[in-house]
Every structure is written in structure tokens, then in C-alpha cells.
Tab-separated table of C-alpha atoms in Angstrom:
chain	number	residue	atom	x	y	z
A	231	MET	CA	108.848	115.656	96.844
A	232	ALA	CA	105.796	115.213	94.826
A	233	SER	CA	107.212	113.435	92.032
A	234	LYS	CA	108.799	110.714	94.732
A	235	VAL	CA	105.169	110.556	96.072
A	236	ALA	CA	104.148	110.022	92.202
A	237	GLU	CA	106.783	107.554	91.606
A	238	SER	CA	106.076	105.530	94.885
A	239	ILE	CA	102.296	105.439	93.947
A	240	SER	CA	103.134	104.129	90.440
A	241	THR	CA	105.469	101.417	91.845
A	242	LEU	CA	102.652	100.329	94.221
A	243	ARG	CA	100.431	100.085	91.093
A	244	GLU	CA	103.039	97.744	89.435
A	245	VAL	CA	103.726	95.483	92.365
A	246	LEU	CA	100.020	95.419	93.474
A	247	PRO	CA	97.971	95.705	90.083
A	248	HIS	CA	94.841	94.311	91.890
A	249	ALA	CA	95.071	96.651	95.200
A	250	ARG	CA	92.674	99.520	95.978
A	251	LEU	CA	94.849	102.689	95.753
A	252	ILE	CA	92.484	105.637	96.060
A	253	THR	CA	93.599	109.059	94.916
A	254	PRO	CA	92.076	112.338	94.978
A	255	LYS	CA	90.704	111.730	91.246
A	256	ALA	CA	88.474	108.822	92.734
A	257	THR	CA	86.596	111.931	94.365
A	258	GLU	CA	83.550	110.227	95.913
A	259	GLU	CA	85.572	107.329	97.491
A	260	TYR	CA	88.461	109.245	98.452
A	261	GLN	CA	86.301	111.919	100.389
A	262	ALA	CA	84.210	109.302	102.033
A	263	LEU	CA	87.272	107.451	103.154
A	264	ASN	CA	89.067	110.775	104.104
A	265	ASN	CA	86.078	112.165	105.987
A	266	SER	CA	85.675	109.130	108.151
A	267	TYR	CA	87.945	110.011	110.942
A	268	LEU	CA	86.648	110.883	114.393
A	269	SER	CA	88.653	114.012	114.537
A	270	GLY	CA	88.087	116.737	111.762
A	271	PHE	CA	91.847	117.501	112.099
A	272	GLU	CA	92.853	114.265	110.665
A	273	SER	CA	90.155	114.834	108.116
A	274	ASP	CA	91.627	118.123	107.152
A	275	LEU	CA	94.692	116.433	106.006
A	276	SER	CA	94.793	115.170	102.247
A	277	PRO	CA	96.696	112.082	101.573
A	278	ALA	CA	97.969	111.725	97.756
A	279	CYS	CA	96.693	108.114	98.071
A	280	ILE	CA	94.832	105.929	100.472
A	281	PHE	CA	95.833	102.321	100.216
A	282	LEU	CA	93.240	99.646	101.446
A	283	PRO	CA	95.548	96.386	101.797
A	284	GLU	CA	93.188	93.379	101.595
A	285	SER	CA	95.510	90.939	103.311
A	286	LYS	CA	98.768	90.380	105.109
A	287	GLU	CA	100.491	89.769	101.663
A	288	ASP	CA	99.599	93.254	100.532
A	289	VAL	CA	101.072	94.900	103.564
A	290	ALA	CA	104.270	93.102	103.145
A	291	ALA	CA	104.312	93.686	99.536
A	292	PHE	CA	103.713	97.482	100.285
A	293	VAL	CA	106.442	97.638	102.876
A	294	HIS	CA	108.844	95.889	100.576
A	295	SER	CA	108.055	98.266	97.696
A	296	ILE	CA	108.166	101.617	99.450
A	297	ARG	CA	111.362	101.069	101.003
A	298	PRO	CA	113.258	103.218	98.373
A	299	PHE	CA	110.879	105.978	99.110
A	300	VAL	CA	110.880	106.244	103.207
A	301	SER	CA	113.375	108.990	103.419
A	302	GLU	CA	111.309	111.344	100.898
A	303	VAL	CA	107.768	110.113	101.182
A	304	LYS	CA	105.755	110.538	104.257
A	305	PHE	CA	103.317	107.601	105.269
A	306	ALA	CA	100.561	106.899	108.149
A	307	ILE	CA	98.838	104.077	109.197
A	308	ARG	CA	94.928	103.900	109.954
A	309	ALA	CA	93.128	101.571	111.605
A	310	ALA	CA	89.563	102.917	112.908
A	311	GLY	CA	90.454	106.388	112.722
A	312	GLN	CA	89.703	107.298	116.475
A	313	GLN	CA	93.077	109.443	117.008
A	314	PRO	CA	92.340	113.017	117.703
A	315	LEU	CA	95.535	114.533	116.781
A	316	PRO	CA	96.272	115.467	113.158
A	317	GLY	CA	98.916	113.268	111.620
A	318	CYS	CA	98.337	110.353	114.243
A	319	ALA	CA	96.284	108.272	111.323
A	320	ASN	CA	96.738	110.431	108.277
A	321	VAL	CA	99.156	112.352	106.213
A	322	GLN	CA	99.299	115.377	104.159
A	323	ASP	CA	100.513	114.417	100.590
A	324	GLY	CA	101.691	111.297	101.484
A	325	ILE	CA	100.345	107.846	101.399
A	326	THR	CA	97.731	106.584	103.979
A	327	VAL	CA	97.488	102.807	104.677
A	328	ASP	CA	93.992	102.147	105.777
A	329	LEU	CA	93.544	98.914	107.657
A	330	ARG	CA	89.669	98.604	107.530
A	331	SER	CA	89.689	95.729	105.156
A	332	LEU	CA	91.868	93.446	107.495
A	333	ARG	CA	89.445	91.477	109.434
A	334	GLY	CA	89.338	88.212	111.065
A	335	LEU	CA	89.398	86.566	114.650
A	336	ASP	CA	90.402	83.078	115.488
A	337	ILE	CA	91.329	80.926	118.416
A	338	LYS	CA	93.651	77.932	117.315
A	339	ASP	CA	95.871	76.036	119.952
A	340	LYS	CA	95.131	78.244	122.828
A	341	VAL	CA	96.319	81.490	120.752
A	342	VAL	CA	93.952	84.001	119.632
A	343	GLN	CA	94.699	85.794	116.479
A	344	VAL	CA	93.203	89.223	115.598
A	345	ALA	CA	93.538	91.075	112.572
A	346	ALA	CA	94.982	94.505	112.421
A	347	GLY	CA	91.882	96.003	110.845
A	348	GLU	CA	89.545	94.768	113.739
A	349	CYS	CA	88.192	97.098	116.512
A	350	TRP	CA	88.211	96.239	120.245
A	351	GLY	CA	84.337	95.793	120.644
A	352	SER	CA	84.564	92.714	117.956
A	353	VAL	CA	87.332	91.510	120.057
A	354	TYR	CA	85.603	91.708	123.405
A	355	GLU	CA	82.415	90.089	121.975
A	356	PHE	CA	84.574	87.273	120.190
A	357	LEU	CA	86.325	86.535	123.410
A	358	GLU	CA	83.397	86.260	126.080
A	359	PRO	CA	81.894	83.133	124.950
A	360	HIS	CA	85.141	81.486	125.523
A	361	GLY	CA	85.818	82.844	129.012
A	362	LEU	CA	88.496	85.133	127.656
A	363	GLY	CA	89.333	88.885	128.025
A	364	VAL	CA	91.814	91.191	126.947
A	365	THR	CA	92.953	94.571	127.769
A	366	GLY	CA	92.672	96.905	124.950
A	367	GLY	CA	90.727	100.336	124.102
A	368	LYS	CA	88.111	101.714	126.282
A	369	SER	CA	85.956	102.305	123.231
A	370	THR	CA	84.594	99.480	121.403
A	371	SER	CA	85.084	101.305	118.138
A	372	CYS	CA	88.841	101.812	118.665
A	373	GLY	CA	91.040	100.062	116.313
A	374	ILE	CA	93.529	97.315	117.050
A	375	GLY	CA	96.128	98.692	114.608
A	376	GLY	CA	96.098	102.309	115.766
A	377	LEU	CA	96.132	101.526	119.495
A	378	ALA	CA	99.066	99.022	119.015
A	379	THR	CA	100.907	101.553	117.000
A	380	GLN	CA	100.298	104.226	119.463
A	381	ASP	CA	101.635	102.223	122.199
A	382	MET	CA	104.916	101.510	120.243
A	383	TYR	CA	105.639	104.948	119.855
A	384	ARG	CA	105.231	105.895	123.829
A	385	HIS	CA	107.992	103.438	124.549
């Protein structure tokens, strides 16, 4: 399995040469990212790589390139890192996709667009001057991507 993880990371480096793929070798940045979860249980997990996509195109390229590895490599998705249970937003020896760089809020043609890396507080603040509201997380620091993913798994 370790060889498949290494192979998947190598493939990501080829497909996304500009991407931020942080491994434990980048000690300070890796530790800062991995220790920023609300729960110590999540921080106790050590992914082989933390991927920080900067666009929806990066996410699409990631999904496409990891398809051959999905049966053998574990993946996790992190938005704001508020989930308390280990394995909700981080993964041991796999690849964690950290959405924090995917930011943006827009209203166009009466449709609100919210990027996956936003937190609910930013959304509430953005919508209020427009007289709009949305049902979301109780905590303003709760991430869009994590709450949306969590709700998918409940159904």
C-alpha cells in the first residue's frame, strides 16, 4: 500500500506540477497544517501528503488522476477542520485534500456561489447586506466543504 501512495503522489506531481503537495519532508508547513484541526484526534493522524488545491480545475485534475488508486489509497477532505472524530477530515498514510485555498463568494443572476473553502461566517456576512440568509453551520468557523460532505454521508 505504501508504494501505491507514493505512486499516487508522484502521479499528482506530474499532472499538477504547480500544485501544493505538502509531505512530512516539509516539516514546518506540514506540521502547521496538520496541527490546525479543532480536534487533537484529527491532528494525531499523519497523511502521506496534504494537497492544497487553488482552483476547481486543480480539484478536477486531482479527482481524475487519483482514480486508478482509489481502491488502494485512502483519501480525506478537509474544509475548516472542525469535525471532532478522527478520520472525518484527515487520514493516516493517505492523502488529505485541504480546501482552505478555495475561496470566493458571488451573487449573479439571483444565484449565490460559494467556494468550498469558505466558512459559514463569511457566507452569513456576505449575504446579510443583500437581505439573504442560508441554513448552515452553527459555528461561523465551520467550513462549507466539511459540513456539505458530512451531510452527504448521513443520507
